XYZ file of C-alpha atoms in Angstrom:
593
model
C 29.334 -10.170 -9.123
C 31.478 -7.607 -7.276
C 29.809 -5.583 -5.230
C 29.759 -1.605 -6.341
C 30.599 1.484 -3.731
C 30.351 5.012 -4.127
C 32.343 7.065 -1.719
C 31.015 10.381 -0.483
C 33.467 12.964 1.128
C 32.326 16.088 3.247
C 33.185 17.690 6.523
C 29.634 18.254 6.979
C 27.713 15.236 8.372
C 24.851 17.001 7.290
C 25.439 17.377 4.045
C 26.672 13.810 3.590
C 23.645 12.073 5.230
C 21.633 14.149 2.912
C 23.700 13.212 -0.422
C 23.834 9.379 0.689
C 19.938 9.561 0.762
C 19.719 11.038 -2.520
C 22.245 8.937 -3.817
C 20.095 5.881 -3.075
C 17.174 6.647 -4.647
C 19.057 7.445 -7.694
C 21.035 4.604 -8.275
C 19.155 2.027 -6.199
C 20.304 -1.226 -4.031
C 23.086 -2.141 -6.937
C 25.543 -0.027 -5.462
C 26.956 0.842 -1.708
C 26.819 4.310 -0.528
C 29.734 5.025 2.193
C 30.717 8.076 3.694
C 33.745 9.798 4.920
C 34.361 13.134 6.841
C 37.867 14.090 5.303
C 40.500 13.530 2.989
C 42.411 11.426 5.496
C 39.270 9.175 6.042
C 38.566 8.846 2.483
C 41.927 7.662 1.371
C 41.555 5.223 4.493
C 38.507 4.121 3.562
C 39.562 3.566 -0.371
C 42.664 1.577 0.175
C 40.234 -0.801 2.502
C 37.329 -1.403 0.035
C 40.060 -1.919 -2.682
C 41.820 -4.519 -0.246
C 38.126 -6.303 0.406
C 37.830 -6.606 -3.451
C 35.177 -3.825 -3.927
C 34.979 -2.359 -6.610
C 34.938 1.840 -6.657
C 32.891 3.097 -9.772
C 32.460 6.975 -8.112
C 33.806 9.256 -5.796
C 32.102 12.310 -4.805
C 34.110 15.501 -2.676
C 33.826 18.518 -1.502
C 37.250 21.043 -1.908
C 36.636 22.733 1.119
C 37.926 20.835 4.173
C 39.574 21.147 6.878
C 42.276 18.367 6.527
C 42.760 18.606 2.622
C 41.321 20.051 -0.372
C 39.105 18.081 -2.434
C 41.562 18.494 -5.829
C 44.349 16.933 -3.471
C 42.202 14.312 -2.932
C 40.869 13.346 -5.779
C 43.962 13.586 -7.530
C 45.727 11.102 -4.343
C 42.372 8.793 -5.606
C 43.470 8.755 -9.410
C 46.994 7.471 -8.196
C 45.538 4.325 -6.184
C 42.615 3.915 -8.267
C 42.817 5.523 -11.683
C 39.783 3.991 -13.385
C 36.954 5.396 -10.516
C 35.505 8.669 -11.577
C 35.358 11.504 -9.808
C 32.555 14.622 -8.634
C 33.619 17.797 -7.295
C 30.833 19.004 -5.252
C 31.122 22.519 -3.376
C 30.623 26.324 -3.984
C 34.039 27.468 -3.047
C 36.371 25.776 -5.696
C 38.207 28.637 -7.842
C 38.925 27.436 -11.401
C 42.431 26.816 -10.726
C 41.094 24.091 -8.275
C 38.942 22.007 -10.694
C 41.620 22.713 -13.641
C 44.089 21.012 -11.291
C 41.420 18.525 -10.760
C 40.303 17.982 -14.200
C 44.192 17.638 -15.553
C 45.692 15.639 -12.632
C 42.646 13.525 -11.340
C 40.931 13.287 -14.775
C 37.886 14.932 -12.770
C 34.489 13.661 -14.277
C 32.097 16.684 -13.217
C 32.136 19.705 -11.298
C 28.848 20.448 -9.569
C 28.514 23.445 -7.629
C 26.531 23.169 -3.968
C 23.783 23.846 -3.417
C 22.740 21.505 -6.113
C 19.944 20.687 -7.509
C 18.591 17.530 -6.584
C 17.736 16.361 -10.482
C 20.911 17.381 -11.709
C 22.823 15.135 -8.927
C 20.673 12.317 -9.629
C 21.474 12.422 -13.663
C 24.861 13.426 -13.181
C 25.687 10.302 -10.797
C 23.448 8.005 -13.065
C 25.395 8.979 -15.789
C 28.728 8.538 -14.585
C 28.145 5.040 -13.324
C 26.632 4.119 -16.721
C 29.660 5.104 -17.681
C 31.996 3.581 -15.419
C 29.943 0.157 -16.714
C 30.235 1.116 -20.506
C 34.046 1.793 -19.774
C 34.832 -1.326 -18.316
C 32.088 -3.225 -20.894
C 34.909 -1.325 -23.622
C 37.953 -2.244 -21.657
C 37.128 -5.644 -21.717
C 36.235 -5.337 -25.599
C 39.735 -3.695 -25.439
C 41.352 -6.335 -23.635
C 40.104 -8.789 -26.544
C 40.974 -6.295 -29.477
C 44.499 -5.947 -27.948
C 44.542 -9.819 -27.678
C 43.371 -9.767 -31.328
C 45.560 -7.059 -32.489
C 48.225 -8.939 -30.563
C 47.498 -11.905 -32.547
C 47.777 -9.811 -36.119
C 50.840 -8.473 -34.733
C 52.476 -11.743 -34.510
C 51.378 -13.148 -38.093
C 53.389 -10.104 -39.682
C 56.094 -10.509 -37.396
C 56.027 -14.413 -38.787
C 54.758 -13.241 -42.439
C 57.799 -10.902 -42.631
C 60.098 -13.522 -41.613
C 59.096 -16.706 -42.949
C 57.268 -16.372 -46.491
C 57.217 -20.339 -46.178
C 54.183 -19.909 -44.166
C 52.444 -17.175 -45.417
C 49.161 -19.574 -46.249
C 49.210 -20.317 -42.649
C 49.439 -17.025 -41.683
C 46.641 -15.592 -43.709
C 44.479 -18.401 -42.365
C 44.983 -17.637 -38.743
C 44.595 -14.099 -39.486
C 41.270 -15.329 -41.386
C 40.045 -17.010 -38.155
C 40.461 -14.490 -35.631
C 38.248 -11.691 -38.113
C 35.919 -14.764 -38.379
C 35.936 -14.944 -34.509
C 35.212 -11.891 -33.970
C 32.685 -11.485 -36.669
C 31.002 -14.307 -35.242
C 31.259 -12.471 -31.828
C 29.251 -9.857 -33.296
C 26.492 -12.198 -35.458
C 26.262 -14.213 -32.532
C 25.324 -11.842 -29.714
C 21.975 -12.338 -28.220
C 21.493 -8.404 -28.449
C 20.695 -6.549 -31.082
C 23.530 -4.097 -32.252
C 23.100 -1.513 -34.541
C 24.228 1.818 -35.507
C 22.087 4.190 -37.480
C 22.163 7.463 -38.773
C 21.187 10.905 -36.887
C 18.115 10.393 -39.435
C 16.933 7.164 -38.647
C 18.588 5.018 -41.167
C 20.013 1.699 -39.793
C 24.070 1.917 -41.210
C 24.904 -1.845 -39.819
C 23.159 -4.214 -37.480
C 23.499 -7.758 -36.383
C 21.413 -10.803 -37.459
C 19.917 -10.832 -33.270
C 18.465 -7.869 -34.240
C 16.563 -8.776 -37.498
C 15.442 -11.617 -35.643
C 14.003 -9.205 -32.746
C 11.885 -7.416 -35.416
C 10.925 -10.277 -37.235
C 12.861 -10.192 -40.335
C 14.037 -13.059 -42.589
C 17.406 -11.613 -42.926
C 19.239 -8.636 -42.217
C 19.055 -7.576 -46.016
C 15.521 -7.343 -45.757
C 15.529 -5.360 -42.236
C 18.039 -2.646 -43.961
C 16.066 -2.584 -47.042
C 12.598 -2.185 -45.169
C 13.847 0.168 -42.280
C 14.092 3.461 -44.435
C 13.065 5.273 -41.445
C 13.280 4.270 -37.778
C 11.616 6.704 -36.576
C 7.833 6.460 -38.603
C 8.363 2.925 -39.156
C 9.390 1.167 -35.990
C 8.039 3.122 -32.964
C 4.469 2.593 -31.899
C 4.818 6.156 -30.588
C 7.367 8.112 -33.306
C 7.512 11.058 -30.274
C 9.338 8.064 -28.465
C 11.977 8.276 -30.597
C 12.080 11.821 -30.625
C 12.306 11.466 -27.192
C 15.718 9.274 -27.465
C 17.387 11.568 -29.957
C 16.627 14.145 -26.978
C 18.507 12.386 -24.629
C 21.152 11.691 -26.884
C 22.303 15.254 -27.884
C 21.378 16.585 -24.278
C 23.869 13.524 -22.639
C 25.285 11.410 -25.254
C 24.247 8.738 -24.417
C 20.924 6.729 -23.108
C 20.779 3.864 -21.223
C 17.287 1.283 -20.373
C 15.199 3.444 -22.284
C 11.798 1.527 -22.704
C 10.006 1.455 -26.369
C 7.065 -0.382 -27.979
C 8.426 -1.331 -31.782
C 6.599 -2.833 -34.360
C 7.560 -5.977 -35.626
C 7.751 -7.343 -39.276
C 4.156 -9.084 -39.151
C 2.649 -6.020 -37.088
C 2.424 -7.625 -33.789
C 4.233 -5.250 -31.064
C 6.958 -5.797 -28.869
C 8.744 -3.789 -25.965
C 12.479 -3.011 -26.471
C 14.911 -1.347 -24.265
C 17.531 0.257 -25.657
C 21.171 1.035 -24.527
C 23.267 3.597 -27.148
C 25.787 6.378 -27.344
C 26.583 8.957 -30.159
C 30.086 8.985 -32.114
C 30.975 12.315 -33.436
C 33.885 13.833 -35.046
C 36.176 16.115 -33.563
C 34.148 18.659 -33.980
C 31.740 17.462 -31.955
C 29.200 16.433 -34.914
C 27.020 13.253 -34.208
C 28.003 10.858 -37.358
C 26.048 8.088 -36.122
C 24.642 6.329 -33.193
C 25.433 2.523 -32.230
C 24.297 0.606 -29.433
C 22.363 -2.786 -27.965
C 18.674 -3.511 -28.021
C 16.994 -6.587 -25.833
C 13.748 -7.746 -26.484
C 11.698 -7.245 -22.876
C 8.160 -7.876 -23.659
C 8.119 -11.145 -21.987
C 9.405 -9.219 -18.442
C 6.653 -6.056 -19.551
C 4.003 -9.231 -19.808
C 4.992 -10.783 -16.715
C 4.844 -7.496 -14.702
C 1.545 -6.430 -16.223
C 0.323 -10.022 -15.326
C 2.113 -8.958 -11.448
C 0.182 -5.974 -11.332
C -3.418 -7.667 -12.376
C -2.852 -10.500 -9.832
C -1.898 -8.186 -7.365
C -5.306 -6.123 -8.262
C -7.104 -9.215 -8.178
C -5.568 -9.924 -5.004
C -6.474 -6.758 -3.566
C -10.421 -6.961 -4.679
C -10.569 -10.750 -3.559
C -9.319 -9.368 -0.368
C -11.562 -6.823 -0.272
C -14.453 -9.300 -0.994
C -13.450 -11.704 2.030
C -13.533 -8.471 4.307
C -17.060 -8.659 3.728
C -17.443 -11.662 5.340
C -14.746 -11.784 7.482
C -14.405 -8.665 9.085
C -10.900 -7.337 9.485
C -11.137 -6.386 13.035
C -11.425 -10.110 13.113
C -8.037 -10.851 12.172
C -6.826 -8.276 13.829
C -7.834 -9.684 17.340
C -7.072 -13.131 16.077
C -3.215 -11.484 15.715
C -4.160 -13.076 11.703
C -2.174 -11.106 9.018
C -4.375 -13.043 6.433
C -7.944 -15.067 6.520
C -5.239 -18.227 5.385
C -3.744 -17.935 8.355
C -6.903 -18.481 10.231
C -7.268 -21.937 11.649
C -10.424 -23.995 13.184
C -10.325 -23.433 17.236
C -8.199 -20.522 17.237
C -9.205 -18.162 20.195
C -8.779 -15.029 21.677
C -10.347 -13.829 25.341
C -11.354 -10.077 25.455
C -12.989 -7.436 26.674
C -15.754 -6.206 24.374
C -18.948 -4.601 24.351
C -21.626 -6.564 22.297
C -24.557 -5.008 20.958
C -27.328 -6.924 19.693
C -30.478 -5.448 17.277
C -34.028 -6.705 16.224
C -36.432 -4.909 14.195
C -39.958 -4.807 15.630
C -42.454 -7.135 14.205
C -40.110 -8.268 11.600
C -42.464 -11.721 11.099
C -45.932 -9.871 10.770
C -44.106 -6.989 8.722
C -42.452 -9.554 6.286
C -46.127 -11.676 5.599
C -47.071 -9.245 3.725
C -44.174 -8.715 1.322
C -42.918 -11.412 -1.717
C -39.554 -12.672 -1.067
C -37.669 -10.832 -3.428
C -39.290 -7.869 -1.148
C -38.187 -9.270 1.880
C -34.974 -9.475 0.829
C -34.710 -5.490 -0.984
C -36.487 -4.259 2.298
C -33.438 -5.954 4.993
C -30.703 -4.973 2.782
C -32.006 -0.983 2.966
C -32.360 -1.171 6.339
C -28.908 -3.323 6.992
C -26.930 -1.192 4.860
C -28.148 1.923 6.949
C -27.319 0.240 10.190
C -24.062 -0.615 9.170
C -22.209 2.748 8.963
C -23.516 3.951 12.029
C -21.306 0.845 13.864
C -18.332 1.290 11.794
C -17.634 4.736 12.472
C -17.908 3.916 15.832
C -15.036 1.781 15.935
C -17.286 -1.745 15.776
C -17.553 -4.577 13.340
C -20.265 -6.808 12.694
C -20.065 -10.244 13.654
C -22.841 -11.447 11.778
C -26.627 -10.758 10.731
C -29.289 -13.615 11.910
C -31.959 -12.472 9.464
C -33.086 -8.974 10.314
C -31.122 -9.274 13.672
C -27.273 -7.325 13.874
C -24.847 -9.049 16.201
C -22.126 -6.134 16.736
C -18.878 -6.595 18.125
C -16.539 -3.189 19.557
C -13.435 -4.151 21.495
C -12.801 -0.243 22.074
C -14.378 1.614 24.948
C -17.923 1.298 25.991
C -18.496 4.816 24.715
C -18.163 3.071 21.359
C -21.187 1.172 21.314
C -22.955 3.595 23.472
C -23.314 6.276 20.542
C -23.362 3.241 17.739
C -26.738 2.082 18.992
C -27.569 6.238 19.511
C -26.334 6.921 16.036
C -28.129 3.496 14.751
C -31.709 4.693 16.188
C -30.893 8.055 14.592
C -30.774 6.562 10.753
C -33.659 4.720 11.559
C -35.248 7.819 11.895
C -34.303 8.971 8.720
C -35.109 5.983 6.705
C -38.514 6.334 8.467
C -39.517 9.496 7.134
C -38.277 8.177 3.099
C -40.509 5.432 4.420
C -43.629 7.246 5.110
C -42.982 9.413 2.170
C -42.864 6.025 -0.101
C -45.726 5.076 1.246
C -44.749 2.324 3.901
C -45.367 1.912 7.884
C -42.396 3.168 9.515
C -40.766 0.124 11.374
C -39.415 0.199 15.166
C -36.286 -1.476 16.530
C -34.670 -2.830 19.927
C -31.177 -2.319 20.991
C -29.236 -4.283 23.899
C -25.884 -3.301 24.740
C -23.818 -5.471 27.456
C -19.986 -4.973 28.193
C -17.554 -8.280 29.509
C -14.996 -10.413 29.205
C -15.784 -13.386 25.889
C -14.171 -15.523 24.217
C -13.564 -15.128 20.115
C -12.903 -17.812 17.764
C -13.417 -19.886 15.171
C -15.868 -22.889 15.510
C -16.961 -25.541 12.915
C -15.556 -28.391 10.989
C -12.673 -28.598 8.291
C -14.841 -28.182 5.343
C -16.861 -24.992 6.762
C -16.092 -22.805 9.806
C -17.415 -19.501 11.107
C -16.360 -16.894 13.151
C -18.292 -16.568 16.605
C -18.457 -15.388 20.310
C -18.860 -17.267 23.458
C -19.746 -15.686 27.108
C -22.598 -14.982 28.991
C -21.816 -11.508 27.638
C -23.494 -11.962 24.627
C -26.404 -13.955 26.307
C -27.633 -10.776 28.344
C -26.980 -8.589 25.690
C -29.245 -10.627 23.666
C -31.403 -10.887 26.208
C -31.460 -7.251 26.923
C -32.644 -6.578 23.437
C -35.266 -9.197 23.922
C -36.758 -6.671 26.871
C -36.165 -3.804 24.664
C -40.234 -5.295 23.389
C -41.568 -5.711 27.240
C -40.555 -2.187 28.173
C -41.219 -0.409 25.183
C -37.456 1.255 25.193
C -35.409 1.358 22.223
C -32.089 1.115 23.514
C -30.992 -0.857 26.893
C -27.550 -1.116 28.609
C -26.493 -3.426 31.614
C -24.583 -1.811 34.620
C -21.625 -3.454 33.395
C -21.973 -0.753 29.919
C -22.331 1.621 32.272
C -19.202 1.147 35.105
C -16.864 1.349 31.709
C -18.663 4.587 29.843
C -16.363 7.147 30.249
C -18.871 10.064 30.834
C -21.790 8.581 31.553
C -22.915 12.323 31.992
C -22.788 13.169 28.653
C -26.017 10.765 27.748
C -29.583 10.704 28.403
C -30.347 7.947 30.790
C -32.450 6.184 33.752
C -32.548 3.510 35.697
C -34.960 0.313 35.024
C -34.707 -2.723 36.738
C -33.156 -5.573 38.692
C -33.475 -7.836 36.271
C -32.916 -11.862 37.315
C -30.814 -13.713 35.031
C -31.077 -17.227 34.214
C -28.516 -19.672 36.026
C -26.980 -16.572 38.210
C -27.566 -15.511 41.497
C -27.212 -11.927 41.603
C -29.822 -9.724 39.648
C -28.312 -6.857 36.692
C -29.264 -3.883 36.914
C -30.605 -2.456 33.569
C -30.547 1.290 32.238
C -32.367 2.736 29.126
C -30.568 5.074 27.099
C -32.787 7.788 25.229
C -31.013 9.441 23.305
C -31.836 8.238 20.017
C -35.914 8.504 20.989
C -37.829 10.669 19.136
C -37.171 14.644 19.811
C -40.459 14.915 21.760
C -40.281 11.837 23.739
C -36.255 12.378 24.859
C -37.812 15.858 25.945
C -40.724 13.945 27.580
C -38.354 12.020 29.421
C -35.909 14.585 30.569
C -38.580 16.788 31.953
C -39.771 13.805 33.772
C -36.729 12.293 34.903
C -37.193 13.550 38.445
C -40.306 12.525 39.164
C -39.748 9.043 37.502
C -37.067 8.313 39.787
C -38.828 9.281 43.312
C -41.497 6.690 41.856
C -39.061 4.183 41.632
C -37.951 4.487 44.983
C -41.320 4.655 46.370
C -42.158 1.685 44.115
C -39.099 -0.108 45.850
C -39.714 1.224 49.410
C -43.420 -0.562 48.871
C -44.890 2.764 49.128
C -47.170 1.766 46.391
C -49.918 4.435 46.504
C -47.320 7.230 46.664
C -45.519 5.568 43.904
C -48.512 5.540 41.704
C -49.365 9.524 42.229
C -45.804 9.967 40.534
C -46.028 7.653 37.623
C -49.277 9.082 37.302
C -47.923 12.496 36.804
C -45.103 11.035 34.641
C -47.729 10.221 32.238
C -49.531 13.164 32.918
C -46.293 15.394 31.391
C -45.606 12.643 29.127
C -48.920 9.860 28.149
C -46.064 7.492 26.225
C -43.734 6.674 28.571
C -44.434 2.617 28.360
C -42.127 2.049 31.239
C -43.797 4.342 33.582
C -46.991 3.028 32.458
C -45.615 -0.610 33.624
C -44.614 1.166 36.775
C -47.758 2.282 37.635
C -49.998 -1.029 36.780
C -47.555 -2.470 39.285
C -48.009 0.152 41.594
C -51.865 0.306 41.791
C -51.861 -3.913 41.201
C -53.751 -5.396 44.384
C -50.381 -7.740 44.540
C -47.921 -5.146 43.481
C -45.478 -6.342 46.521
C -45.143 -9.588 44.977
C -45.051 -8.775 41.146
C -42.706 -8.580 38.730
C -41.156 -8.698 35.006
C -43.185 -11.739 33.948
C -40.833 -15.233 33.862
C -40.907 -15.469 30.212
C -38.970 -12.376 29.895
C -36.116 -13.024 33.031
C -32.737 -13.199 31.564
């Protein structure tokens, strides 16, 4: 198919690059939009698309410009190409200008600037609809002429040679039959009707669209299009519309009813004939049945739905942070053993007591009770930029490859919910519940382990050991939330959150002890208080504690507990401290890392 260009012409790149864009998303990808800054160009730019067998359905120009006016132009167009229609666009042409236009370059429409962005759109729509009905009708003309050429010659003959006047008449007989068979035998539906609604002709394709026997009984049934045929009658009203306002419609979409009731879609291509006066006698034009492209597009638009929830659904279970890290557009990309190495901070979480708590409740109970609490937890790590990786009963394993701030104030935020969901807790009736929260920050490894049948998502690094293991002494200290140093060399501001210093803390196979920090900001408002007012004083007992100073040590835990009795880990601090072999002990060897 020969590819379509509209030519725009301004002086103004401005106002071209704005027409071209409007010009696209009127008439769409089927046609080229190029652009010229003058007469000159234009012409230059016409005979070359012309040469490279384009073909030129539109030109658009503005009369004011510097190297020639736009009715110069556009009548220099009609000379080289006289079948491309032409636009006037501007707000300085007198009417002289577009009557030389209109008479000499058979000027198409004058539109005055600034326009109006829905009157461009239906003016250019229109005129390449009709650049495409002309050339459908110069074709038809081409095989009329051929025809009338043909009848031509059997008078010529007939006058001459009366000897053959049978033959004649039979070849004139053939070429009505061919092109009455031209018309029977179109896959369309052609019709004409009256400005009432009353079919005047119509083609057997068409009978067949709306289920008729014959086209006898389709003009004999059809009394009135309008009441009869249209699902929605307003639809047609809506046509007529569009007919007087333009004279023409082109694609417009319908659902009909057919003979036997069922309903198709239709779309409908027609013009109006009038008289000279300008009086609509009767409207013909093409109809293809399109329910089986409305069906298939329906059908796109479900799958793609259903695509989108099943999507959704895998989300769930594969998170899309995932993928993301994975550099996976899609879980079908994903493949067993693929791996990623990255920072991230991993934060793991354990309710309290889970075992004892969950003896005394059925299993339907068990399973109501971890998904209250779970779906609680959950927000409080996705607005802070996490994802979980998975849950291991009542346990969260939380991934955030952000900044360590991230999973700072999602383990704050996490102890905070827990506090509501507490007090609904208490007011239901239940024991409130306690939790343990270990935060560690590292480089890990993230992949996909398993076999070909089943695979799961996982991380591997001593990372997530001592931020497992951290939550583990979350129980030994009584703290609710723990950090390692390595959380706290990447926070940010460590400032900005309530903290203190633990431990040295011995980890398994390493030779270098981690240091280990409670954060308190998510404790209750009395103890974070407690602990802030104490803060001081619990730190000069640490030192004493680890300058062996144990007696001093012991007068300031002792006043620690004094200010505030529930501080567990100055408690621990000060059983160490008055401990008759307090130089030698330390975290117990079931709890070391």
């Amino acid at each position: 198919m020969t590819k379509q260009v509209v030519i725009c012409v301004d002086d103004e790149m401005t106002v071209l690059r704005s027409l071209k864009a409007e010009l696209k998303e009127a008439i769409g990808k089927d046609y080229l939009i190029e652009i010229a800054e003058g007469g000159e160009d234009a012409l230059a730019l016409l005979e070359e698309l012309l040469e490279d067998g384009y073909e030129i359905p539109l030109i658009i120009s503005d009369y004011i410009m510097p190297d020639m006016k736009g009715d110069e132009l556009l009548k220099r167009v009609h000379l080289i190409s006289p079948q491309t229609l032409k636009i006037m666009l501007t707000g300085q042409a007198d009417l002289e200008a577009v009557g030389n236009a209109i008479k000499q370059a058979k000027l198409y429409r004058y539109i005055a600037k600034p326009w109006q962005a829905s009157d461009l759109s239906l003016t250019v729509k229109e005129a390449v609809n009709s650049y495409l009905q002309d050339k459908k009708l110069a074709a038809q003309n081409v095989q009329l002429q051929q025809m009338n050429q043909e009848l031509e010659q059997l008078t010529r003959e007939q006058a001459g040679l009366i000897a053959q006047l049978h033959e004649n008449e039979s070849r004139l007989l053939k070429a009505q039959q061919k092109y009455r068979k031209i018309f029977e035998n179109a896959l369309e539906g052609i019709f004409q009707t009256t400005p009432e609604g009353r079919y005047i002709s119509a083609n057997h394709a068409l009978a067949n669209i709306y289920g008729y026997n014959s086209l006898e009984e389709l003009m004999t049934i059809l009394t009135n299009v309008q009441h009869q045929l249209y699902v929605e009658p307003h639809r047609h009203l809506e046509f007529i519309k569009l007919m007087q306002q333009h004279g023409e419609v082109s694609a417009f979409e319908s659902q009909v009813y057919r003979r036997d009731g069922s309903i198709i879609w239709i779309s409908e291509n027609a013009r109006a004939v009038c008289d000279i006066s300008g009086r609509v006698l009767y409207y013909q034009g093409f109809v293809e049945d399109i329910t089986e492209r409305k069906q298939a597009e329906a059908e796109r638009l479900k799958f793609t739905s259903e695509l989108f929830e099943l999507n959704r659904a895998f989300s769930r279970f594969v998170p899309r942070q995932f993928l993301q890290l994975l550099d996976k557009k899609s879980l079908v990309d994903i493949q067993l053993g693929d791996q990623v190495q990255q920072e991230m901070s991993v934060l793991f979480s354990d309710i309290r007591d889970f075992t004892t708590l969950s003896e005394s409740m059925t299993p339907q109970e068990n399973f109501n009770f971890i998904n209250a609490y779970l779906s609680r937890m959950e927000p409080a790590i996705v607005e802070n930029q996490g994802f979980i990786d998975k849950y291991i009963g009542d346990a969260i394993m939380a991934l955030f490859s952000g900044i360590a701030d991230d999973a700072v104030k999602a383990g704050i935020t996490m102890l905070q919910h827990l506090a509501q969901y507490n007090r609904h807790r208490v007011q239901s009736g239940y024991i409130p519940i306690k939790i343990g929260i270990g935060i560690n920050t590292g480089s890990l490894m993230l992949g996909t382990v398993g076999g070909q049948h089943r695979m799961d998502s996982t991380v591997i690094s001593d990372t997530v050991n001592l931020a497992s293991r951290l939550e583990g002494l979350t129980k030994y200290y009584g703290a609710s939330l723990l950090i390692s140093q390595q959380t706290l060399g990447r926070l940010h501001n460590p400032m900005q959150y309530s903290l203190r210093f633990i431990e040295q803390v011995k980890v398994k196979g390493k030779s270098k002890a981690v240091a280990v920090f409670e954060v308190f900001d998510g404790d209750e408002p009395d103890m974070k208080e407690g602990k802030l007012a104490t803060k001081p004083l619990f730190e000069e007992g640490l030192f004493l504690y680890h300058q062996q100073t144990f007696k001093e040590a012991a007068q300031r835990f002792d006043e620690v507990l004094r200010i505030n009795p529930r501080d567990t880990v100055a408690q621990i601090y000060r059983s160490r401290s008055t401990s008759q072999d307090s130089k030698i002990q330390r975290i117990p060897s079931s709890l070391t890392m």
